[in-house]
PDB file of C-alpha atoms in Angstrom:
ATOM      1  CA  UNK A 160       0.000   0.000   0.000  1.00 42.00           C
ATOM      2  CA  UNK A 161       1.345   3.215  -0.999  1.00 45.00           C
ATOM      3  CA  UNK A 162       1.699   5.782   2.051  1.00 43.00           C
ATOM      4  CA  UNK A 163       0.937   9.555   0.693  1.00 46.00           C
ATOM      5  CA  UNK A 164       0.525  12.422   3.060  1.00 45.00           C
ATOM      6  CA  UNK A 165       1.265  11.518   7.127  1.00 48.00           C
ATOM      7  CA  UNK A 166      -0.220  13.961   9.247  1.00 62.00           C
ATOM      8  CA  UNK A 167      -2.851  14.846   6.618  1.00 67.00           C
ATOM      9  CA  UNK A 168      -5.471  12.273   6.593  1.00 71.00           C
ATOM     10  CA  UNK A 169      -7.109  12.856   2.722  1.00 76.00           C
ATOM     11  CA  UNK A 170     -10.625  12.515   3.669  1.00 78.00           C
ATOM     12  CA  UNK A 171     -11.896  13.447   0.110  1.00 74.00           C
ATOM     13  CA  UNK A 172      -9.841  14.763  -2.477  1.00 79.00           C
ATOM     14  CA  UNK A 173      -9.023  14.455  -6.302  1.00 80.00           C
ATOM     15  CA  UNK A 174      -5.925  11.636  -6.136  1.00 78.00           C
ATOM     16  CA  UNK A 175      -5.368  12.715 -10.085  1.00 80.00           C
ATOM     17  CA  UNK A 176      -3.979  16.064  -9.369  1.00 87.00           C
ATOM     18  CA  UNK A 177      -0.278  17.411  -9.603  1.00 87.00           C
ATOM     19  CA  UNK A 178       1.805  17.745  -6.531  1.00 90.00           C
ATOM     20  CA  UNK A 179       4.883  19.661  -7.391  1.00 90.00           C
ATOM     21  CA  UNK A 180       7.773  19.101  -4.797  1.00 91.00           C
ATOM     22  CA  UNK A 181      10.897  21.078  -6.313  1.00 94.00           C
ATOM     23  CA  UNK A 182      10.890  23.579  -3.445  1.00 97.00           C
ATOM     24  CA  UNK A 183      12.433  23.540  -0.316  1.00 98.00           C
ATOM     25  CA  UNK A 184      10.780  24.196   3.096  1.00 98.00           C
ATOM     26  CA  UNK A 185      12.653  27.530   4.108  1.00 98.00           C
ATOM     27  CA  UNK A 186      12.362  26.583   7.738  1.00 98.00           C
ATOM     28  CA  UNK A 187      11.713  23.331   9.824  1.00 97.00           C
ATOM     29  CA  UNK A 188       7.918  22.146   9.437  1.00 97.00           C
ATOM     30  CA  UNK A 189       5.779  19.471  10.271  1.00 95.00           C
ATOM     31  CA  UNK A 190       3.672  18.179   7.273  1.00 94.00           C
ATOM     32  CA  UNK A 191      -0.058  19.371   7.552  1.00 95.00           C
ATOM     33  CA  UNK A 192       0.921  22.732   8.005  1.00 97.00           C
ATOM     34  CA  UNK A 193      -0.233  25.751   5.538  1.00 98.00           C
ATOM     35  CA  UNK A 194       2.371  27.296   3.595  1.00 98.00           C
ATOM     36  CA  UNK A 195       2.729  29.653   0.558  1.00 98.00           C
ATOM     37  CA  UNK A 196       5.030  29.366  -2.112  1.00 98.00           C
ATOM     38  CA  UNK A 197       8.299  31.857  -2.705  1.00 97.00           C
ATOM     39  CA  UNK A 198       8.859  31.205  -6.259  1.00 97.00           C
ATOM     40  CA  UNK A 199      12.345  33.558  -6.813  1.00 97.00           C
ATOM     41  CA  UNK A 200      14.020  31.710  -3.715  1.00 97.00           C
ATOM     42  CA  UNK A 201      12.266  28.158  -5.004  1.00 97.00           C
ATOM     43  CA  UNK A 202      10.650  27.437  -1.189  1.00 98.00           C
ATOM     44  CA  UNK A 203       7.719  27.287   0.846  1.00 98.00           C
ATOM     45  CA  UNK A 204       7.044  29.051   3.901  1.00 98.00           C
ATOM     46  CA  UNK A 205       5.144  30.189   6.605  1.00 98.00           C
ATOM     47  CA  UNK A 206       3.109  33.368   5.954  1.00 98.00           C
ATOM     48  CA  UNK A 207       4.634  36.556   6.995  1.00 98.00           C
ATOM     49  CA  UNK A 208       0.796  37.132   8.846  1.00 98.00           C
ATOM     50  CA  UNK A 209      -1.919  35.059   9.636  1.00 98.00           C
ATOM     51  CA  UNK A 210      -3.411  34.558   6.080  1.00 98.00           C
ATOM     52  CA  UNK A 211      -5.533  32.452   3.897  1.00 98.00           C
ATOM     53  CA  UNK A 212      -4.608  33.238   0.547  1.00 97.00           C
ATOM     54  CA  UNK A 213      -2.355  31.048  -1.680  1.00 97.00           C
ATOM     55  CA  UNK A 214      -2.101  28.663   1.270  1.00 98.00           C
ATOM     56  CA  UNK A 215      -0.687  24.411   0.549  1.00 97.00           C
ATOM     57  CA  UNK A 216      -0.503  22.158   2.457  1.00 97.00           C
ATOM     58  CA  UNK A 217       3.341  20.889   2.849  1.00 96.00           C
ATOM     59  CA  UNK A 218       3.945  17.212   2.921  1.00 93.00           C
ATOM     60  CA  UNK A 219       7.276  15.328   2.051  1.00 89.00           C
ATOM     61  CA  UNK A 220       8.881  11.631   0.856  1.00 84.00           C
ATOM     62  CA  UNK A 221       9.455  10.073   4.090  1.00 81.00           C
ATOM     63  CA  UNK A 222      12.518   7.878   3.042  1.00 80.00           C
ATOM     64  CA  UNK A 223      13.993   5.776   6.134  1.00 80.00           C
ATOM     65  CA  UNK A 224      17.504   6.224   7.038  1.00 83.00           C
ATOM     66  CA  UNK A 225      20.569   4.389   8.913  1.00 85.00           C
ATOM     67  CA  UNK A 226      19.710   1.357  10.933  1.00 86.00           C
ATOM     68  CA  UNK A 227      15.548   2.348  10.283  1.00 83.00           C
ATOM     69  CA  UNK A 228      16.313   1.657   6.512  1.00 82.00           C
ATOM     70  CA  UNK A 229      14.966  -1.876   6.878  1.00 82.00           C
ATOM     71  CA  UNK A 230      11.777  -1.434   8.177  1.00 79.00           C
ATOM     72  CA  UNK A 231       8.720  -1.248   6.996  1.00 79.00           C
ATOM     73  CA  UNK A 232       6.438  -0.217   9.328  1.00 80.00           C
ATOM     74  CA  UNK A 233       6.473   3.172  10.717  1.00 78.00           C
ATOM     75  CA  UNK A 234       3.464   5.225  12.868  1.00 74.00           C
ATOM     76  CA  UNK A 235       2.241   8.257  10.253  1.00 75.00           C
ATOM     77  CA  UNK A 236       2.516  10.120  14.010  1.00 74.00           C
ATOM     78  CA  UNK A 237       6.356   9.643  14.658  1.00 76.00           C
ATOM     79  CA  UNK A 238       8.530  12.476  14.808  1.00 80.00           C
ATOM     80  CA  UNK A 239      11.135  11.064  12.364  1.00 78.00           C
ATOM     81  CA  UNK A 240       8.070  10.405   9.869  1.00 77.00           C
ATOM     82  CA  UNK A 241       6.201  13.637   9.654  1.00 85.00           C
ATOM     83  CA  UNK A 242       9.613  16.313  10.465  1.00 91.00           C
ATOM     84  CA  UNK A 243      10.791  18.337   7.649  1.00 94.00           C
ATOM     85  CA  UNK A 244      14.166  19.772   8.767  1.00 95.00           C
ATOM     86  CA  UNK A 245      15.060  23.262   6.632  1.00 97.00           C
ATOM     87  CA  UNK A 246      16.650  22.711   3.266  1.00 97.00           C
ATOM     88  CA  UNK A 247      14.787  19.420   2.510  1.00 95.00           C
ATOM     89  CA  UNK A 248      12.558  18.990  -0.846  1.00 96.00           C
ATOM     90  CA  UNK A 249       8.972  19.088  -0.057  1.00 96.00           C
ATOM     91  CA  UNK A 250       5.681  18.424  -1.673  1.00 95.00           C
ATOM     92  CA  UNK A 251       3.466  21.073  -2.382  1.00 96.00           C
ATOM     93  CA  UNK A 252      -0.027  20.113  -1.674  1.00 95.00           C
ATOM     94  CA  UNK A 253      -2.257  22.333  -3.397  1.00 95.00           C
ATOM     95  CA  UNK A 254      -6.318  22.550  -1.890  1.00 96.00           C
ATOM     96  CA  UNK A 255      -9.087  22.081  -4.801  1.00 95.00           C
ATOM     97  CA  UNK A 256     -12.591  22.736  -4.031  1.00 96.00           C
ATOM     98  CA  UNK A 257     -14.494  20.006  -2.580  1.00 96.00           C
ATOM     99  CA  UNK A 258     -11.800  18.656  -1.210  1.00 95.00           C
ATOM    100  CA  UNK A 259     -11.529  17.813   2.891  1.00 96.00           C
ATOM    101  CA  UNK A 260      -8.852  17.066   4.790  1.00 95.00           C
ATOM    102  CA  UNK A 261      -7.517  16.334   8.288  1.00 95.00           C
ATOM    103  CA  UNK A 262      -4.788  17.674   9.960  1.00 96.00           C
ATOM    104  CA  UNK A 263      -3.150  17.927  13.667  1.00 95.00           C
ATOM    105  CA  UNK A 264      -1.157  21.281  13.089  1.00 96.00           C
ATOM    106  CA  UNK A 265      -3.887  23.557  14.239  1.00 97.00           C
ATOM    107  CA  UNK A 266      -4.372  26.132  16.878  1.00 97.00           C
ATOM    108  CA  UNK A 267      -5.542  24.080  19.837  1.00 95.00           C
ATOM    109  CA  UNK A 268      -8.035  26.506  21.115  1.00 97.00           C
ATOM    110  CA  UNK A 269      -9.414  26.643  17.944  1.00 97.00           C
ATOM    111  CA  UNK A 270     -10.607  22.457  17.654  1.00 96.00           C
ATOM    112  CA  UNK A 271     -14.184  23.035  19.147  1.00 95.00           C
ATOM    113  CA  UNK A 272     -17.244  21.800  17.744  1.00 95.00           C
ATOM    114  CA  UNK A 273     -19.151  25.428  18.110  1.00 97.00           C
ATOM    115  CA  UNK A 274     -16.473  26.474  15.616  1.00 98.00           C
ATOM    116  CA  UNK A 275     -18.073  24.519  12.712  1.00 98.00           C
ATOM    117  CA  UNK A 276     -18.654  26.304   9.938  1.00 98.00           C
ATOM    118  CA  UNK A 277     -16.521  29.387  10.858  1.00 98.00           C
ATOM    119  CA  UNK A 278     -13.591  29.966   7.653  1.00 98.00           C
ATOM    120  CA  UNK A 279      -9.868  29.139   8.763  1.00 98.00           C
ATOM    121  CA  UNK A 280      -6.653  30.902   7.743  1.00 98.00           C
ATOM    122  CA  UNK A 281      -2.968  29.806   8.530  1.00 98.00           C
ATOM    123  CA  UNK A 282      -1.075  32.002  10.861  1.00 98.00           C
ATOM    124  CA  UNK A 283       3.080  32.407  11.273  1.00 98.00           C
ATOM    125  CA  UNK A 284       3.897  29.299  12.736  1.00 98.00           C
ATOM    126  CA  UNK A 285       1.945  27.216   9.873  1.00 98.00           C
ATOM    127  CA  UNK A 286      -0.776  26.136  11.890  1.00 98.00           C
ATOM    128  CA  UNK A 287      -4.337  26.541  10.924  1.00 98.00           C
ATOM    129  CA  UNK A 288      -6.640  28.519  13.306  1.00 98.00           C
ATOM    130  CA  UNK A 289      -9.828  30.388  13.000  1.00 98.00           C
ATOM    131  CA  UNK A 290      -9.843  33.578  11.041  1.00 98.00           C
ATOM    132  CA  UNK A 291     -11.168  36.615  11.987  1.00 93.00           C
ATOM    133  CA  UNK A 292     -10.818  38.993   9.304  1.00 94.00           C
ATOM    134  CA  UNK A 293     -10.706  39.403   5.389  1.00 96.00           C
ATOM    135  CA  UNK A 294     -11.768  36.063   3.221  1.00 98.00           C
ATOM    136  CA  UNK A 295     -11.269  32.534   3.129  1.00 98.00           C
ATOM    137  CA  UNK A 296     -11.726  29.211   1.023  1.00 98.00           C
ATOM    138  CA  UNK A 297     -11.234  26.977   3.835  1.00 98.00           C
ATOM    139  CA  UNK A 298     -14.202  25.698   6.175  1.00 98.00           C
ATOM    140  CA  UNK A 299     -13.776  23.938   9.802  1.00 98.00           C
ATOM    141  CA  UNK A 300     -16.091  21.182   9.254  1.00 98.00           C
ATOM    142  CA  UNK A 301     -14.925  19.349  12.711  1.00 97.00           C
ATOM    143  CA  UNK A 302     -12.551  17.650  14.728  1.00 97.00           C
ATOM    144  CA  UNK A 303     -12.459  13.574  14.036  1.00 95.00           C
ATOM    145  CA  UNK A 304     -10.294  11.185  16.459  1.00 93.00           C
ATOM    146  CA  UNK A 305      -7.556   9.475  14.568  1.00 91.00           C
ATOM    147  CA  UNK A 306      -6.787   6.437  16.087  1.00 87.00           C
ATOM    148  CA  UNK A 307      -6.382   8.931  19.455  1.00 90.00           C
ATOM    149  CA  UNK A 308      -5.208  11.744  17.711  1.00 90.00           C
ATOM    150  CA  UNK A 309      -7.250  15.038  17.234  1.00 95.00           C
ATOM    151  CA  UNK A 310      -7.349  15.973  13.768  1.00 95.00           C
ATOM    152  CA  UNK A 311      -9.950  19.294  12.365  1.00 97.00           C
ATOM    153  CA  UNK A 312     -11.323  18.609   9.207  1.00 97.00           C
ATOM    154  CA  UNK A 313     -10.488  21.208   6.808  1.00 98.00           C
ATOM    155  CA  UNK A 314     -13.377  21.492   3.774  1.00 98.00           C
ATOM    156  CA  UNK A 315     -12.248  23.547   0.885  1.00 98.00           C
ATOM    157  CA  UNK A 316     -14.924  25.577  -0.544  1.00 98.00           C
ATOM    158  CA  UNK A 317     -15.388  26.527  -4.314  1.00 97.00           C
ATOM    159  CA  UNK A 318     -14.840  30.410  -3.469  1.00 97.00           C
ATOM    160  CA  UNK A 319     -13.648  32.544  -0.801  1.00 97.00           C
ATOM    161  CA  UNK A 320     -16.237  33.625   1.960  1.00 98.00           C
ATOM    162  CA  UNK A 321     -16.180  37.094   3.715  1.00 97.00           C
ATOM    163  CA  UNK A 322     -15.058  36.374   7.382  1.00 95.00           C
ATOM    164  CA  UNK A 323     -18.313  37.343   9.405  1.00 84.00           C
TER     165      UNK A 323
END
């Protein structure tokens, strides 16, 4: 079985579209974080303030290393699975409409059920949280339990909603 994106649970997207991953993350990330794209220095990084315009989701090849080379089974929730160190080669995950996802880099305050519905924006540490001005395409549509970890579902909406 081919392992895609750890730490972003694909709860319904389009499997046939392009993930580019010839940038670098600028700084150390965790995949399922939001990041934009700087195309003159060819990375991705965090937004220089909270934001949800041209926002991805940044992902990466987990290839295993040293004495873990031989295994084959790793948790999608260890460290030395879902750490992107500065420097490396990432994937670019881009966010169609339609599309809903689940990730655990999120503002913690912000996971609460009476924040369904309310539009989401990424702020400078790459974590997702609850927006409260300007527009967004991305919905909270909920927090799900992964296997005992707290993921919010992210819903990506055809067009960008005033925040209200």
């Amino acid at each position: 079985r081919e392992r895609k994106n750890i730490m972003i649970r694909e709860l319904m997207v389009n499997g046939a579209k392009n993930i580019p991953a010839n940038y670098a993350a600028k700084v150390d990330m965790v995949t399922g974080m939001g990041v934009q794209v700087d195309h003159k220095a060819g990375q991705v990084k965090f937004p220089d303030a909270a934001t949800a315009e041209g926002i991805e989701m940044v992902a990466h090849e987990f290839i295993p290393e040293g004495i873990y080379a031989s295994q084959t089974n790793f948790d999608d929730y260890d460290k030395m699975v879902t750490e992107i160190k500065a420097g490396v080669l990432v994937k670019r995950v881009p966010l169609y409409a339609g599309e809903l996802y689940g990730t655990d880099q999120y503002k913690a305050a912000d996971a609460q059920d009476t924040n369904i519905g309310k539009l989401l924006e990424v702020n400078t540490d790459g974590k997702w949280q609850v927006a409260t001005t300007g527009a967004s395409r991305f919905e909270f549509a909920g927090v799900m339990d992964d296997n005992g970890h707290k993921l919010i579902m992210i819903s990506v909406l055809p067009e960008a909603k005033t925040v209200a």
